[in-house]
Amino acid sequence: MRVGIAHFGVGNFHRSHEAVYVDRCLHLPGNEGWGIVGIGISDTAASREKAAAFHRQDGLYTLTEFAPDGSSHSRVIGSIVSYLHAPTNPEAVLDQLTEPNVRIVSLTITEGGYNLDESTKEFVLTNPDVQADLAGNPPRTVFGFIATALARRRANGIEPFAVISCDNLRHNGDTARKAILGYAAAIDLDLAAWIAEHVSFPNAMVDRIAPYVSATDRDRLNSATGVEDLIPVMSESYLQWVLQDHFPAGRPDLGDVGVQLREDVTLFETVKGRLLNASHVLLSYPALLMGYRLVHDAMADQGLRGLLDIFMEHDVLPLLIEPEGVSLPDYKNLILDRFANPAVGDQLIRIATDGSAKIPVFHSQTITELINGGKVLEREAFLFACYDRYLAGTDDNGEPLGTTEPSLSRNDRDGLDAADGLGLLRVAAFSTLDLPNSPSFVSSYIHLRASIARDGTTKTLSTMLGSV
Ligand code: CS2
């Protein structure tokens, strides 16, 4: 095999999604030039350990998929042919990205990782890592790596690669394009113009639930597979990738291994983000406050399951356009069943983490349309009321939650305790929603926030659902 794809962000999601499709392709004749080089970008001890594990295992790892009927299937995935830890050797990454054979660069860098300002949608040049890259140091950011590699390819007459985002953003290809062009324009306007003309950024919808793997999970997975794996992954059996077929320099035979190559990806992204990811987020905060830690346990609570059912059915479905060949009511039920699968053992804290980056991505459009349409805002206001309480760091029983909010600034945090109770609604990430100026949202929010503080989340939820 040779490397044809470079991937930034080799987390559990990538290893149970794109790497699986590529692994399937590698079994097809003529695809042997499409192996993946994984690139770790964060400069942490955990990331160094991961790089060491990849080296030790020759890039191989086991994936165990859990089906709704409780059965599981494990296999070794062999599509990651090498692994580079960028902070240790940035030049090796640039060399790899400049190889003519690398024709796709893919990204899983999280919803908040594109460094675009929430209100202006412009690339944030003041980010310290971006500043360091712009000053001409060896790159630290994906933007620095990609723009530098594209500049070298252009100078050497090597065709550019396509860039695919595998993050849950609407128009994720357009978003990646915006970020990379924003960075490139700050170093060289000609380069930016060349990228705009020659580099393809297909949009994609990606879907698979891949929980965190704790040390206990690792032991359990390894004893089931009989493989001593330092970096096993697990996932649900469900798998989907809807991708625009814009690959001027070629691609593996993805269409032959289950990837849906179609133009109307935006409809799929919208449906998935506004139903699945939005429901995940909406579930995670109240469930954590009520004392649950796992998604399927929360789904066995009739109140929480009812909340998601009503949210999707009453709030979101009427606002969506059905992609051809998809039934939205069936899609909704499938989501409820996927979340309820006990074998997957997904963690609520995984979903809750970085809420201030996720909530706007998955809920903004729905909130705006509900406000403009004069519709019921209770479920969305409940999400914010629970999120506000979650940010205090403990659940309704006083147990610590392990809240991690990398996208909340000091300024945001300082404003949370505002005397009028609306501090959360003024957080920068939510600014475009202008929530403090929506009287119906504010009154619902204030009422639910007070009720949670006084009566707890369980009672507030059941009163709320009782009145639907
Ligand atoms: C989750 C996603 O973390 C989150 O926000 O909603 O990771 C979710 O599990 C995947 O998007 C499923 O495809």
Coordinates of C-alpha atoms and ligand atoms in Angstrom, one line a residue:
M1 CA 0.0 0.0 0.0
R2 CA 1.0 3.6 -0.6
V3 CA -0.3 6.7 1.2
G4 CA -2.9 8.6 -0.8
I5 CA -4.8 10.3 2.1
A6 CA -3.4 12.4 5.0
H7 CA -5.8 12.8 7.9
F8 CA -5.5 15.3 10.8
G9 CA -7.2 14.3 14.0
V10 CA -7.0 10.5 14.3
G11 CA -9.6 10.1 17.1
N12 CA -12.1 7.3 17.7
F13 CA -14.5 8.9 15.2
H14 CA -12.0 8.8 12.3
R15 CA -10.8 5.4 13.2
S16 CA -14.3 4.0 13.2
H17 CA -15.5 6.0 10.2
E18 CA -13.3 7.1 7.3
A19 CA -10.6 4.6 8.1
V20 CA -13.2 1.8 7.9
Y21 CA -14.4 2.9 4.5
V22 CA -10.8 3.2 3.3
D23 CA -10.0 -0.2 4.7
R24 CA -12.8 -1.6 2.7
C25 CA -11.5 0.1 -0.4
L26 CA -8.1 -1.3 0.2
H27 CA -9.5 -4.7 -0.4
L28 CA -10.6 -3.7 -3.9
P29 CA -8.2 -4.0 -6.8
G30 CA -6.6 -0.8 -7.9
N31 CA -7.0 1.0 -4.6
E32 CA -3.6 0.2 -3.1
G33 CA -2.5 3.8 -3.5
W34 CA -5.1 5.1 -1.0
G35 CA -3.6 4.2 2.4
I36 CA -3.9 6.9 5.2
V37 CA -1.1 8.7 7.0
G38 CA -2.6 9.8 10.3
I39 CA -1.4 13.1 11.7
G40 CA -1.7 14.0 15.4
I41 CA -1.6 17.8 15.9
S42 CA -2.0 18.3 19.7
D43 CA 1.1 18.7 21.8
T44 CA 0.0 16.7 24.8
A45 CA 1.3 13.7 26.6
A46 CA -1.8 11.7 25.5
S47 CA -1.1 12.5 21.9
R48 CA 2.6 11.4 22.2
E49 CA 1.4 8.2 23.8
K50 CA -1.0 7.6 21.0
A51 CA 1.8 8.2 18.4
A52 CA 4.0 5.7 20.2
A53 CA 1.1 3.1 20.2
F54 CA 0.5 3.6 16.5
H55 CA 4.2 3.0 15.8
R56 CA 4.4 0.0 18.0
Q57 CA 1.3 -1.5 16.3
D58 CA 2.3 -0.6 12.7
G59 CA -0.8 1.6 12.5
L60 CA -3.1 -1.5 13.1
Y61 CA -5.9 -1.5 15.7
T62 CA -9.1 -3.3 16.4
L63 CA -12.6 -2.0 15.9
T64 CA -15.6 -3.5 17.7
E65 CA -19.0 -2.6 16.4
F66 CA -22.1 -3.1 18.5
A67 CA -25.4 -3.8 16.8
P68 CA -28.8 -2.9 18.4
D69 CA -29.5 -6.6 19.0
G70 CA -26.5 -6.7 21.3
S71 CA -24.3 -8.7 18.9
S72 CA -20.8 -7.4 18.2
H73 CA -18.3 -7.7 15.5
S74 CA -14.6 -7.1 15.8
R75 CA -11.9 -6.7 13.1
V76 CA -8.5 -5.3 12.6
I77 CA -8.4 -2.1 10.6
G78 CA -5.3 -1.7 8.4
S79 CA -5.9 1.5 6.5
I80 CA -3.7 3.8 8.6
V81 CA -0.3 2.9 7.1
S82 CA 1.7 5.4 9.1
Y83 CA 1.3 8.0 11.8
L84 CA 3.1 11.3 12.3
H85 CA 3.1 13.4 15.5
A86 CA 3.2 16.9 14.0
P87 CA 4.7 18.8 17.0
T88 CA 7.6 16.3 17.1
N89 CA 8.4 16.6 13.5
P90 CA 6.5 19.3 11.5
E91 CA 8.8 19.0 8.5
A92 CA 7.9 15.3 8.1
V93 CA 4.3 16.3 7.9
L94 CA 5.0 19.0 5.3
D95 CA 7.0 16.5 3.3
Q96 CA 4.2 14.0 3.4
L97 CA 1.6 16.7 2.4
T98 CA 3.8 17.7 -0.5
E99 CA 4.0 14.1 -1.9
P100 CA 2.3 14.0 -5.3
N101 CA 0.6 10.7 -4.3
V102 CA -1.3 12.4 -1.5
R103 CA -4.4 13.6 -3.2
I104 CA -6.8 14.0 -0.3
V105 CA -6.3 15.7 3.1
S106 CA -9.1 15.0 5.5
L107 CA -9.9 16.6 8.8
T108 CA -11.6 15.8 12.1
I109 CA -10.7 18.8 14.2
T110 CA -14.0 19.3 16.0
E111 CA -16.9 21.8 15.5
G112 CA -14.9 24.5 17.3
G113 CA -11.7 23.8 15.5
Y114 CA -12.1 25.9 12.3
N115 CA -11.2 29.1 14.1
L116 CA -13.9 31.2 12.5
D117 CA -15.5 34.1 14.5
E118 CA -19.1 33.1 15.5
S119 CA -20.6 36.4 14.5
T120 CA -18.5 37.6 11.6
K121 CA -17.7 34.1 10.3
E122 CA -14.2 35.4 9.5
F123 CA -11.0 33.5 10.2
V124 CA -9.5 34.6 13.5
L125 CA -6.0 35.8 12.8
T126 CA -5.3 36.8 16.4
N127 CA -5.3 33.2 17.6
P128 CA -1.8 32.8 19.1
D129 CA -1.1 29.5 17.3
V130 CA -2.2 31.1 14.0
Q131 CA 0.0 34.1 14.8
A132 CA 3.0 31.8 15.4
D133 CA 2.3 30.0 12.1
L134 CA 2.0 33.3 10.2
A135 CA 5.3 34.5 11.7
G136 CA 6.9 31.8 9.6
N137 CA 7.6 29.2 12.4
P138 CA 7.2 25.5 11.6
P139 CA 3.4 25.1 11.5
R140 CA 1.3 24.2 14.6
T141 CA -2.1 24.5 13.1
V142 CA -3.8 22.5 10.3
F143 CA -4.3 25.8 8.5
G144 CA -0.5 26.5 8.6
F145 CA 0.3 22.9 7.4
I146 CA -2.2 22.9 4.6
A147 CA -1.5 26.3 3.3
T148 CA 2.3 25.8 3.4
A149 CA 2.0 22.4 1.7
L150 CA -0.3 23.9 -1.0
A151 CA 2.2 26.7 -1.5
R152 CA 5.0 24.2 -2.0
R153 CA 2.9 22.1 -4.4
R154 CA 2.1 25.1 -6.4
A155 CA 5.7 26.2 -6.6
N156 CA 6.8 22.7 -7.7
G157 CA 4.0 22.2 -10.2
I158 CA 2.3 19.4 -8.2
E159 CA -1.4 19.2 -8.5
P160 CA -3.2 20.2 -5.3
F161 CA -5.1 17.7 -3.0
A162 CA -8.8 17.9 -2.2
V163 CA -9.7 18.8 1.4
I164 CA -12.6 17.0 3.1
S165 CA -13.9 18.0 6.5
C166 CA -15.3 15.1 8.5
D167 CA -16.7 17.4 11.3
N168 CA -20.4 17.8 12.0
L169 CA -20.8 21.3 10.6
R170 CA -23.3 22.4 8.0
H171 CA -21.4 23.0 4.8
N172 CA -18.3 21.5 6.4
G173 CA -16.4 21.7 3.1
D174 CA -17.2 25.3 2.6
T175 CA -16.2 26.0 6.2
A176 CA -12.9 24.3 5.8
R177 CA -12.4 26.4 2.6
K178 CA -13.2 29.6 4.4
A179 CA -10.7 28.8 7.1
I180 CA -7.9 27.8 4.8
L181 CA -8.5 30.8 2.5
G182 CA -8.6 33.1 5.5
Y183 CA -5.2 31.8 6.6
A184 CA -3.7 31.8 3.1
A185 CA -4.8 35.3 2.4
A186 CA -2.9 36.5 5.4
I187 CA 0.4 35.2 4.0
D188 CA 0.0 35.6 0.2
L189 CA -3.1 36.8 -1.7
D190 CA -1.9 35.0 -4.9
L191 CA -1.7 31.8 -3.0
A192 CA -5.3 32.3 -1.7
A193 CA -6.5 33.0 -5.2
W194 CA -4.8 29.9 -6.5
I195 CA -6.4 27.8 -3.7
A196 CA -9.8 29.3 -4.4
E197 CA -9.5 28.3 -8.0
H198 CA -7.8 24.9 -7.8
V199 CA -8.5 23.2 -4.5
S200 CA -11.7 21.3 -4.1
F201 CA -13.5 21.2 -0.7
P202 CA -16.4 18.7 -1.1
N203 CA -19.1 19.0 1.6
A204 CA -19.9 15.8 3.6
M205 CA -22.3 14.4 6.2
V206 CA -20.7 11.9 8.5
D207 CA -22.4 9.7 11.0
R208 CA -21.3 7.1 13.5
I209 CA -21.4 7.1 17.3
A210 CA -17.9 6.3 18.7
P211 CA -17.7 6.5 22.5
Y212 CA -14.6 7.3 24.5
V213 CA -12.6 4.2 25.3
S214 CA -11.6 4.1 29.0
A215 CA -8.8 1.8 30.4
T216 CA -11.6 -0.6 31.6
D217 CA -13.2 -0.6 28.1
R218 CA -9.8 -1.3 26.6
D219 CA -9.4 -4.4 28.8
R220 CA -12.9 -5.6 28.1
L221 CA -12.5 -5.1 24.3
N222 CA -9.1 -6.8 24.4
S223 CA -10.3 -9.8 26.3
A224 CA -13.2 -10.2 23.9
T225 CA -11.0 -10.0 20.8
G226 CA -8.0 -11.8 22.2
V227 CA -5.8 -9.1 20.8
E228 CA -3.5 -7.0 23.0
D229 CA -4.3 -3.7 21.5
L230 CA -3.1 -0.4 23.1
I231 CA -5.6 1.6 21.1
P232 CA -8.8 -0.4 20.4
V233 CA -11.9 1.5 19.3
M234 CA -15.6 0.7 19.6
S235 CA -18.7 2.1 17.9
E236 CA -22.3 1.4 17.0
S237 CA -22.9 -0.7 13.9
Y238 CA -24.6 2.2 12.1
L239 CA -22.3 3.9 9.6
Q240 CA -23.0 6.7 7.0
W241 CA -21.0 9.1 4.9
V242 CA -22.7 11.3 2.3
L243 CA -20.1 13.0 0.2
Q244 CA -20.0 15.3 -2.8
D245 CA -18.0 13.7 -5.5
H246 CA -15.5 16.6 -6.1
F247 CA -12.1 15.0 -6.3
P248 CA -10.2 16.4 -9.4
A249 CA -7.1 14.4 -8.4
G250 CA -8.9 11.2 -7.9
R251 CA -10.3 9.2 -4.9
P252 CA -10.6 5.6 -3.7
D253 CA -13.6 3.7 -4.9
L254 CA -15.7 5.0 -2.0
G255 CA -19.0 4.6 -3.9
D256 CA -18.3 0.8 -4.0
V257 CA -18.0 0.4 -0.2
G258 CA -21.1 2.2 1.0
V259 CA -20.3 5.9 0.8
Q260 CA -23.2 7.8 -0.8
L261 CA -21.7 10.1 -3.4
R262 CA -24.3 12.7 -4.1
E263 CA -24.7 16.4 -4.7
D264 CA -27.5 17.2 -2.2
V265 CA -25.3 16.7 0.8
T266 CA -26.6 19.9 2.4
L267 CA -30.0 18.4 3.0
F268 CA -28.4 15.4 4.8
E269 CA -26.1 17.6 6.9
T270 CA -29.0 19.7 7.9
V271 CA -31.2 16.7 8.8
K272 CA -28.5 15.0 10.7
G273 CA -27.2 18.0 12.6
R274 CA -30.6 19.4 13.5
L275 CA -32.1 16.0 14.6
L276 CA -29.3 13.7 15.8
N277 CA -26.6 16.0 17.1
A278 CA -29.1 18.6 18.3
S279 CA -30.9 15.8 20.2
H280 CA -27.7 14.5 21.6
V281 CA -26.9 17.9 23.1
L282 CA -30.4 18.4 24.3
L283 CA -30.3 15.1 26.1
S284 CA -26.8 15.4 27.6
Y285 CA -27.3 18.4 30.0
P286 CA -30.6 17.5 31.7
A287 CA -29.5 13.8 31.8
L288 CA -26.2 14.7 33.5
L289 CA -28.0 17.0 36.0
M290 CA -30.4 14.1 36.8
G291 CA -27.5 11.9 37.7
Y292 CA -27.2 9.8 34.5
R293 CA -23.7 9.3 33.0
L294 CA -24.5 7.0 30.0
V295 CA -26.6 7.8 27.0
H296 CA -28.6 4.5 27.0
D297 CA -29.4 4.9 30.7
A298 CA -30.8 8.4 30.1
M299 CA -32.8 7.0 27.1
A300 CA -34.5 4.5 29.5
D301 CA -35.9 7.5 31.4
Q302 CA -39.3 8.1 29.9
G303 CA -39.1 11.9 30.6
L304 CA -35.8 12.3 28.7
R305 CA -36.8 10.0 25.8
G306 CA -40.1 11.9 25.6
L307 CA -38.2 15.2 25.5
L308 CA -36.2 14.1 22.5
D309 CA -39.3 12.7 20.8
I310 CA -41.3 15.9 21.2
F311 CA -38.3 18.1 20.3
M312 CA -37.8 16.3 17.0
E313 CA -41.4 15.8 16.2
H314 CA -42.9 19.2 17.2
D315 CA -39.9 21.6 17.0
V316 CA -37.6 20.4 14.2
L317 CA -39.4 18.1 11.7
P318 CA -41.8 20.8 10.5
L319 CA -38.8 22.9 9.6
L320 CA -36.9 20.4 7.6
I321 CA -36.9 19.3 3.9
E322 CA -36.8 15.6 3.4
P323 CA -33.9 14.4 1.3
E324 CA -35.0 12.1 -1.5
G325 CA -35.2 8.6 -0.3
V326 CA -35.4 9.5 3.4
S327 CA -38.4 9.4 5.7
L328 CA -38.0 11.9 8.5
P329 CA -40.3 10.2 10.9
D330 CA -38.3 6.9 10.4
Y331 CA -35.1 8.8 10.7
K332 CA -36.3 10.2 14.1
N333 CA -37.2 6.8 15.4
L334 CA -33.8 5.4 14.2
I335 CA -32.1 8.1 16.2
L336 CA -34.0 7.2 19.4
D337 CA -33.2 3.5 18.9
R338 CA -29.5 4.2 18.2
F339 CA -29.2 6.3 21.4
A340 CA -31.0 3.6 23.4
N341 CA -28.5 0.8 22.3
P342 CA -27.0 -0.4 25.7
A343 CA -24.2 -2.2 24.0
V344 CA -22.6 1.0 22.7
G345 CA -22.2 2.5 26.2
D346 CA -21.7 6.1 25.0
Q347 CA -20.9 8.7 27.6
L348 CA -23.1 11.8 28.1
I349 CA -20.0 13.8 29.1
R350 CA -18.5 13.2 25.7
I351 CA -21.5 14.8 24.1
A352 CA -21.8 17.6 26.6
T353 CA -18.2 18.7 26.3
D354 CA -17.5 21.9 24.4
G355 CA -21.2 22.8 24.5
S356 CA -20.7 26.4 23.6
A357 CA -19.2 25.3 20.3
K358 CA -21.8 22.6 19.7
I359 CA -25.1 24.3 20.7
P360 CA -24.8 27.1 18.1
V361 CA -23.9 24.6 15.3
F362 CA -26.8 22.3 16.0
H363 CA -29.5 24.5 17.5
S364 CA -29.1 28.1 16.1
Q365 CA -31.1 27.6 13.0
T366 CA -34.0 25.9 14.7
I367 CA -34.1 28.5 17.5
T368 CA -34.1 31.3 14.9
E369 CA -36.9 29.7 12.9
L370 CA -39.0 28.9 16.0
I371 CA -38.6 32.6 17.2
N372 CA -39.5 34.0 13.8
G373 CA -42.4 31.6 13.4
G374 CA -43.8 32.5 16.8
K375 CA -43.5 28.8 17.8
V376 CA -43.1 27.2 21.2
L377 CA -39.6 27.8 22.6
E378 CA -39.8 25.7 25.7
R379 CA -37.6 22.8 24.7
E380 CA -34.8 25.1 23.4
A381 CA -35.1 27.3 26.5
F382 CA -34.9 24.1 28.6
L383 CA -31.6 23.3 26.9
F384 CA -30.1 26.6 27.8
A385 CA -31.4 26.5 31.4
C386 CA -29.9 23.0 31.8
Y387 CA -26.6 24.1 30.1
D388 CA -26.4 27.1 32.5
R389 CA -26.8 24.9 35.5
Y390 CA -24.3 22.3 34.1
L391 CA -21.7 25.1 33.8
A392 CA -21.8 25.4 37.6
G393 CA -20.0 22.0 37.5
T394 CA -22.2 19.7 39.7
D395 CA -25.4 17.7 39.2
D396 CA -28.6 18.0 41.1
N397 CA -27.2 15.6 43.8
G398 CA -24.1 17.7 44.2
E399 CA -21.9 15.2 42.3
P400 CA -19.1 16.7 40.1
L401 CA -19.7 16.6 36.4
G402 CA -16.2 17.1 34.9
T403 CA -17.4 20.1 32.8
T404 CA -14.9 21.0 30.0
E405 CA -15.6 24.1 27.9
P406 CA -12.6 25.1 25.8
S407 CA -14.6 27.6 23.7
L408 CA -15.9 29.7 26.6
S409 CA -13.7 32.7 27.2
R410 CA -12.9 34.3 30.5
N411 CA -15.1 37.2 29.5
D412 CA -18.0 34.7 28.9
R413 CA -17.5 33.1 32.2
D414 CA -17.3 36.3 34.1
G415 CA -20.7 37.3 32.6
L416 CA -22.5 34.1 33.6
D417 CA -23.6 35.3 37.0
A418 CA -25.2 38.5 35.7
A419 CA -27.9 39.8 38.2
D420 CA -30.7 39.6 35.7
G421 CA -30.1 35.9 35.2
L422 CA -29.5 36.3 31.5
G423 CA -25.7 35.9 31.6
L424 CA -25.6 32.7 29.6
L425 CA -27.7 34.2 26.8
R426 CA -25.0 36.9 26.3
V427 CA -22.1 34.4 25.8
A428 CA -20.3 35.3 22.6
A429 CA -21.0 32.0 20.9
F430 CA -24.8 32.7 21.1
S431 CA -24.6 36.4 20.1
T432 CA -26.0 36.0 16.6
L433 CA -29.2 34.6 18.1
D434 CA -29.8 37.8 20.1
L435 CA -31.7 35.8 22.7
P436 CA -31.9 38.5 25.4
N437 CA -34.1 40.4 22.9
S438 CA -36.5 37.6 22.4
P439 CA -39.2 38.2 25.1
S440 CA -40.8 34.8 24.7
F441 CA -37.4 33.0 24.9
V442 CA -36.4 35.0 27.9
S443 CA -39.6 34.4 29.8
S444 CA -39.4 30.6 29.2
Y445 CA -35.7 30.5 30.1
I446 CA -36.0 32.5 33.3
H447 CA -39.0 30.4 34.4
L448 CA -37.2 27.0 33.6
R449 CA -34.0 28.2 35.2
A450 CA -35.7 29.1 38.4
S451 CA -37.7 25.9 38.4
I452 CA -34.5 23.8 38.0
A453 CA -32.8 25.6 40.9
R454 CA -35.9 25.3 43.1
D455 CA -37.4 21.8 42.2
G456 CA -34.6 20.1 40.3
T457 CA -34.3 18.9 36.7
T458 CA -36.5 15.8 36.9
K459 CA -39.5 17.7 38.3
T460 CA -39.1 20.6 35.9
L461 CA -38.9 18.2 33.0
S462 CA -42.0 16.3 34.0
T463 CA -44.0 19.5 34.5
M464 CA -42.9 20.7 31.2
L465 CA -43.8 17.5 29.3
G466 CA -47.1 17.3 31.2
S467 CA -48.1 20.6 29.6
V468 CA -47.4 19.6 26.0
Ligands
CS2_1 C1 -22.0 13.9 19.2 C2 -21.3 13.3 18.0 O1 -20.1 14.8 20.3 C3 -21.2 15.1 19.7 O2 -21.6 16.2 19.6 O3 -23.3 14.3 18.9 O4 -20.0 12.9 18.2 C4 -22.1 12.1 17.4 O5 -21.9 11.0 18.2 C5 -21.7 11.8 16.0 O6 -21.9 13.0 15.3 C6 -22.6 10.7 15.4 O7 -22.4 10.7 14.1

